[in-house]
mmCIF file of C-alpha atoms in Angstrom:
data_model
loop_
_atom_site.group_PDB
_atom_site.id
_atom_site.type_symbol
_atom_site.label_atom_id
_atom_site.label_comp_id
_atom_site.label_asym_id
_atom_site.label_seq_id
_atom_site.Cartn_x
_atom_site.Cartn_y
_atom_site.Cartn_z
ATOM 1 C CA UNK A 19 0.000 0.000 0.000
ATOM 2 C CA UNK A 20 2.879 2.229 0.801
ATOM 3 C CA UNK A 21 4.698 1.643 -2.357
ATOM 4 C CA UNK A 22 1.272 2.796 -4.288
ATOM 5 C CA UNK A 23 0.727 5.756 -2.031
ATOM 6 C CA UNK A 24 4.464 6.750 -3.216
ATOM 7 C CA UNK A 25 4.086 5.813 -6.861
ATOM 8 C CA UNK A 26 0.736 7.959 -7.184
ATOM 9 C CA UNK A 27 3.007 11.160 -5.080
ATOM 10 C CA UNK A 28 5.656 10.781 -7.745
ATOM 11 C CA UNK A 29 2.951 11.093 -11.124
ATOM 12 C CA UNK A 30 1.447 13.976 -9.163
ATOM 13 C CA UNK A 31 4.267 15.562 -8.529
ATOM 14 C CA UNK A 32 6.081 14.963 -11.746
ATOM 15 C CA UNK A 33 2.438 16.351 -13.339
ATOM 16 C CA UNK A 34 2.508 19.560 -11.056
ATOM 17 C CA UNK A 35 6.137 20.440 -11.792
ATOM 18 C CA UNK A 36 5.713 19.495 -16.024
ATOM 19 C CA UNK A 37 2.736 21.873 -16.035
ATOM 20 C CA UNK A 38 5.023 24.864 -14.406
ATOM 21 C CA UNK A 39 7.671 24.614 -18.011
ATOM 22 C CA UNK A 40 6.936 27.152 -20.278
ATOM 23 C CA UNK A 41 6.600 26.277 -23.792
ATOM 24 C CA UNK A 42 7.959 28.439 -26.548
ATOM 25 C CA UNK A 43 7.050 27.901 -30.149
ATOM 26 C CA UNK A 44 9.593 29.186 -32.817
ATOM 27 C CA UNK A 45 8.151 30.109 -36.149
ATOM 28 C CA UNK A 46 9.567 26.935 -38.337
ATOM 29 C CA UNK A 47 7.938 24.864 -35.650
ATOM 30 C CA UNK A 48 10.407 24.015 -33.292
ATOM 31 C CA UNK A 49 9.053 23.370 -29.602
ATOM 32 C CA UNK A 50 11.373 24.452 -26.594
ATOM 33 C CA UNK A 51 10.561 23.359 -23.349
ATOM 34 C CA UNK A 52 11.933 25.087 -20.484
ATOM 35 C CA UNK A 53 11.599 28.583 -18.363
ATOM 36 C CA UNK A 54 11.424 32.009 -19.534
ATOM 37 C CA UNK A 55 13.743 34.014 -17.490
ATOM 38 C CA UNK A 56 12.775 37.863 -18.702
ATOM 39 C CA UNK A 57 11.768 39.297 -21.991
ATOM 40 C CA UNK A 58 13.934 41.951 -23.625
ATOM 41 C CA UNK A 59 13.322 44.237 -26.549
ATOM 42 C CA UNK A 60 14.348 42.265 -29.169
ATOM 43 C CA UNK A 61 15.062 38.757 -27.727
ATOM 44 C CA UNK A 62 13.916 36.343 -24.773
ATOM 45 C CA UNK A 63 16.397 34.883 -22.295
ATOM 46 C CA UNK A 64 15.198 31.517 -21.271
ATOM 47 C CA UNK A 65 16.695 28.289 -19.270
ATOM 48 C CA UNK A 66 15.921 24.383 -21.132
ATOM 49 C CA UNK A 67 13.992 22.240 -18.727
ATOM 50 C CA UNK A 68 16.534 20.845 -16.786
ATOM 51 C CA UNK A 69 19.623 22.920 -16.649
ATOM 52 C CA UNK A 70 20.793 25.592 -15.459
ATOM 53 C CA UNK A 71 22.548 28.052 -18.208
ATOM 54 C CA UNK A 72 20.364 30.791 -20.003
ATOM 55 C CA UNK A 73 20.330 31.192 -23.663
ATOM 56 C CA UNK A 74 18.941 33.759 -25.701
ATOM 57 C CA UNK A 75 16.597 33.402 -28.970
ATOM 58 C CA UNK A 76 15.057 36.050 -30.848
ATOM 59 C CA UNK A 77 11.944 37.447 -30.603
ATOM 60 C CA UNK A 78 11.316 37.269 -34.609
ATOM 61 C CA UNK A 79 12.089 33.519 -34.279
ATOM 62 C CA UNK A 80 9.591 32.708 -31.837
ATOM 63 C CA UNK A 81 5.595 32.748 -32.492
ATOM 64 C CA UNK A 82 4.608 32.655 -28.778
ATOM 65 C CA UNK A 83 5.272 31.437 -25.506
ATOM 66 C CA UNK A 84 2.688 29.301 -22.871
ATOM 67 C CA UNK A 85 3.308 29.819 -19.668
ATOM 68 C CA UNK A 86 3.313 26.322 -17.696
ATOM 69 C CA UNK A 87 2.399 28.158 -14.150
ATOM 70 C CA UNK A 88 -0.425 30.116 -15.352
ATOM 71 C CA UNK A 89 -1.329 28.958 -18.743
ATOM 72 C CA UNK A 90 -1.171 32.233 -20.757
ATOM 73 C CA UNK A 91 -0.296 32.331 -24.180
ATOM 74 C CA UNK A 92 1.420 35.690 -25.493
ATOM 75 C CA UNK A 93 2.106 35.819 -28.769
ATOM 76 C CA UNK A 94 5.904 37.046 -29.765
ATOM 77 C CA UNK A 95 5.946 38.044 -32.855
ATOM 78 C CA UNK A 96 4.100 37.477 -36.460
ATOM 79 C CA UNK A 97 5.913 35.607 -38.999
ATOM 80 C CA UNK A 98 7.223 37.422 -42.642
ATOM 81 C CA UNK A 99 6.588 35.726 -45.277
ATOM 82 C CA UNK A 100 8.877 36.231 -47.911
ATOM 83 C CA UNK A 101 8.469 34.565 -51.068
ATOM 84 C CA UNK A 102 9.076 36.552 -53.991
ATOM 85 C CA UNK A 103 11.710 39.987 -54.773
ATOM 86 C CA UNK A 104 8.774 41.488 -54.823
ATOM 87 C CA UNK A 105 7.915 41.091 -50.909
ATOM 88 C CA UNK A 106 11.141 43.512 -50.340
ATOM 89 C CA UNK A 107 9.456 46.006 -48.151
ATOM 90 C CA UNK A 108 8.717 43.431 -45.691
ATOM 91 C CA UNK A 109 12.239 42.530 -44.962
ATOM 92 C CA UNK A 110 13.910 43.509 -41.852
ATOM 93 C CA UNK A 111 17.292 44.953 -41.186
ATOM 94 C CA UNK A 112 18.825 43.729 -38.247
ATOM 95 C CA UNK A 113 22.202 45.188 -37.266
ATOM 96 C CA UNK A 114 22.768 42.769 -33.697
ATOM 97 C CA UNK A 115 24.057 39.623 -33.829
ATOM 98 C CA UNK A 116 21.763 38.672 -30.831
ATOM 99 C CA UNK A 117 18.404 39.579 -33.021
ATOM 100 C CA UNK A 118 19.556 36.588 -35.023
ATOM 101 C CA UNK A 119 19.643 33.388 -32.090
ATOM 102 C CA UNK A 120 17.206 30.947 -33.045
ATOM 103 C CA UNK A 121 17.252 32.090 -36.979
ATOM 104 C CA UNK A 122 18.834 30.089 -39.724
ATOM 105 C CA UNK A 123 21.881 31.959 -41.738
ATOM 106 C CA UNK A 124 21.172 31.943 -45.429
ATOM 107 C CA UNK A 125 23.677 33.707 -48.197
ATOM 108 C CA UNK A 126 25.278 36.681 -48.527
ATOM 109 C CA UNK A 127 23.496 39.730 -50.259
ATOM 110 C CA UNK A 128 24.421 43.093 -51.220
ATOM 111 C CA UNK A 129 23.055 46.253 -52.607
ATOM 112 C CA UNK A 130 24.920 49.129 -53.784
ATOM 113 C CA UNK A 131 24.144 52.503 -56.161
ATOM 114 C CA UNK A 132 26.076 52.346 -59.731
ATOM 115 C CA UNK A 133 29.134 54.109 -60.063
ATOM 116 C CA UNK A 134 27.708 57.197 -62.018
ATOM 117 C CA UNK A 135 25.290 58.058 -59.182
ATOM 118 C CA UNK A 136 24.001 61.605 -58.694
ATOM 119 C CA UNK A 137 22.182 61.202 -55.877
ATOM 120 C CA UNK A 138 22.584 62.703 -52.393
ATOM 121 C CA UNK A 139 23.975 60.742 -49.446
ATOM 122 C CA UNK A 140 20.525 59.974 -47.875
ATOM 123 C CA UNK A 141 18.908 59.243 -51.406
ATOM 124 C CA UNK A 142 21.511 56.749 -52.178
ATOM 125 C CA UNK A 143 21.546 54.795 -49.084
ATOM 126 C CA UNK A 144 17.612 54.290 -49.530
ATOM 127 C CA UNK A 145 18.600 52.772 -52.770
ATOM 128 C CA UNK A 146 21.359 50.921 -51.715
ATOM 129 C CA UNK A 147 19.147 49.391 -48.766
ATOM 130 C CA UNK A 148 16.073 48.765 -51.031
ATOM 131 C CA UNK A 149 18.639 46.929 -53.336
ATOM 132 C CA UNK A 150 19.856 45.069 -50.336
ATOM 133 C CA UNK A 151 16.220 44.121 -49.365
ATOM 134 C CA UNK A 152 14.906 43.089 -52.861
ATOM 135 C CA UNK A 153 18.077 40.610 -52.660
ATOM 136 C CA UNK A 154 17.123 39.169 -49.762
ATOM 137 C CA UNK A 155 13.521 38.492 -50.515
ATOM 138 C CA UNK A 156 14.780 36.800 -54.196
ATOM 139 C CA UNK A 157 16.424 34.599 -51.898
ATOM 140 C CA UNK A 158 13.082 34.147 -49.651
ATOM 141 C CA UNK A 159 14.842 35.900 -46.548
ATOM 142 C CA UNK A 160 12.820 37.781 -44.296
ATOM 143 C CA UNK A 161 15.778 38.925 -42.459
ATOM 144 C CA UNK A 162 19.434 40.488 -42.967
ATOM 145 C CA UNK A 163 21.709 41.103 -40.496
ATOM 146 C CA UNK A 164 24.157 44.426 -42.005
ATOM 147 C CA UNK A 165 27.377 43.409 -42.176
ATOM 148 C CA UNK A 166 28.718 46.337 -44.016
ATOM 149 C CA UNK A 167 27.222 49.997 -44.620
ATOM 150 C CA UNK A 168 29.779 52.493 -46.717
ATOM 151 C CA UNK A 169 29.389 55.416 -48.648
ATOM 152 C CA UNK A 170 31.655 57.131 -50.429
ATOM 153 C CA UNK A 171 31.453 60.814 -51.961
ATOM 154 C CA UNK A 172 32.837 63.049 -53.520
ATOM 155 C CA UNK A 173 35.298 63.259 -56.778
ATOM 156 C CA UNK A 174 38.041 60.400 -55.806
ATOM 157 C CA UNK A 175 35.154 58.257 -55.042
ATOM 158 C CA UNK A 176 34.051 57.290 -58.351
ATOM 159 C CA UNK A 177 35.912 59.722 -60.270
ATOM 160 C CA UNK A 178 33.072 61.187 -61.873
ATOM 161 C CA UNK A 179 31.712 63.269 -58.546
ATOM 162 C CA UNK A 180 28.581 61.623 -56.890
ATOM 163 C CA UNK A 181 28.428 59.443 -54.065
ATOM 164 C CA UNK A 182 28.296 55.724 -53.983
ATOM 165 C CA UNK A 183 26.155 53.740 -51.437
ATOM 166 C CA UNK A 184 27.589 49.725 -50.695
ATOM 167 C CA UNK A 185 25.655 47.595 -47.972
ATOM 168 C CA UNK A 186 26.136 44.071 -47.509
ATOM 169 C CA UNK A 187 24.398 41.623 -45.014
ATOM 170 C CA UNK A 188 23.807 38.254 -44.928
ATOM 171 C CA UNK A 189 20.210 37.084 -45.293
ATOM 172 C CA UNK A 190 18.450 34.853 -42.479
ATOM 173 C CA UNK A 191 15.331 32.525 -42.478
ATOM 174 C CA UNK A 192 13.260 30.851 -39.899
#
């Protein structure tokens, strides 16, 4: 009788301390079971079930988290879809490598304003980062982080006077 008493303590309490993990759901569909330790701006800080060390994904990987104590759901983030060049505008710039935890690296893009290029400084880093974009989405990446960002000006730039623009990033997925 003792032993069934102390079998029956054990599934309760294993059941009690399961339902206290907090489940976070990633965007590609990847389940993490563990504890969410605080929520930052861009990324979540968060212990597996079981250890002790805190890792960090980021928020735009993660669709939402269930809280195992309470039960509430929040919802993280919405996922980009990306599919075509023409989806550019929905890409997102990231410049911090933290931003990127939890994403998958893709290639390397790059956007840049030709070498006879007329345009002002601000004008041609709006093209050179809509290039950059309209890269990434060709390559169905809703995400780059910048790797690079110069711009050159004046006449021993290009030798022909404007300004040239030059970003480069490397594109990330989910």
């Amino acid at each position: 009788m003792k032993k069934i008493i102390l079998v029956l303590a054990m599934l309760i309490a294993g059941t009690i301390s399961n339902a206290q993990v907090d489940v976070i759901t990633k965007h590609n569909g990847e389940v993490v079971k563990g504890k969410v330790i605080k929520l930052e701006g861009f990324t979540i800080v968060f212990k597996y079930d079981g250890e002790d060390a805190e890792n960090t994904i980021s928020k735009y990987a993660v669709e939402k988290i269930v809280y195992g104590k309470s039960g509430r759901v929040e919802e993280v983030s919405e996922k980009i879809v990306v599919s075509k060049e023409d989806d550019w505008e929905k890409v997102i710039i990231l410049e911090d490598k933290a931003y990127i935890s939890g994403l998958k690296k893709g290639e390397e893009v790059r956007g840049k304003t030709g070498l006879i290029n007329y345009h002002t400084g601000n004008t041609g880093d709006k093209k050179a980062e809509m290039k950059l974009k309209k890269a990434a989405a060709a390559i169905g990446c809703p995400f780059i982080l910048m790797t690079s960002d110069k711009t050159t000006s004046g006449y021993n730039s290009n030798q022909l006077g404007g300004s040239q623009a030059i970003k480069t990033g490397i594109g990330y997925k989910y």
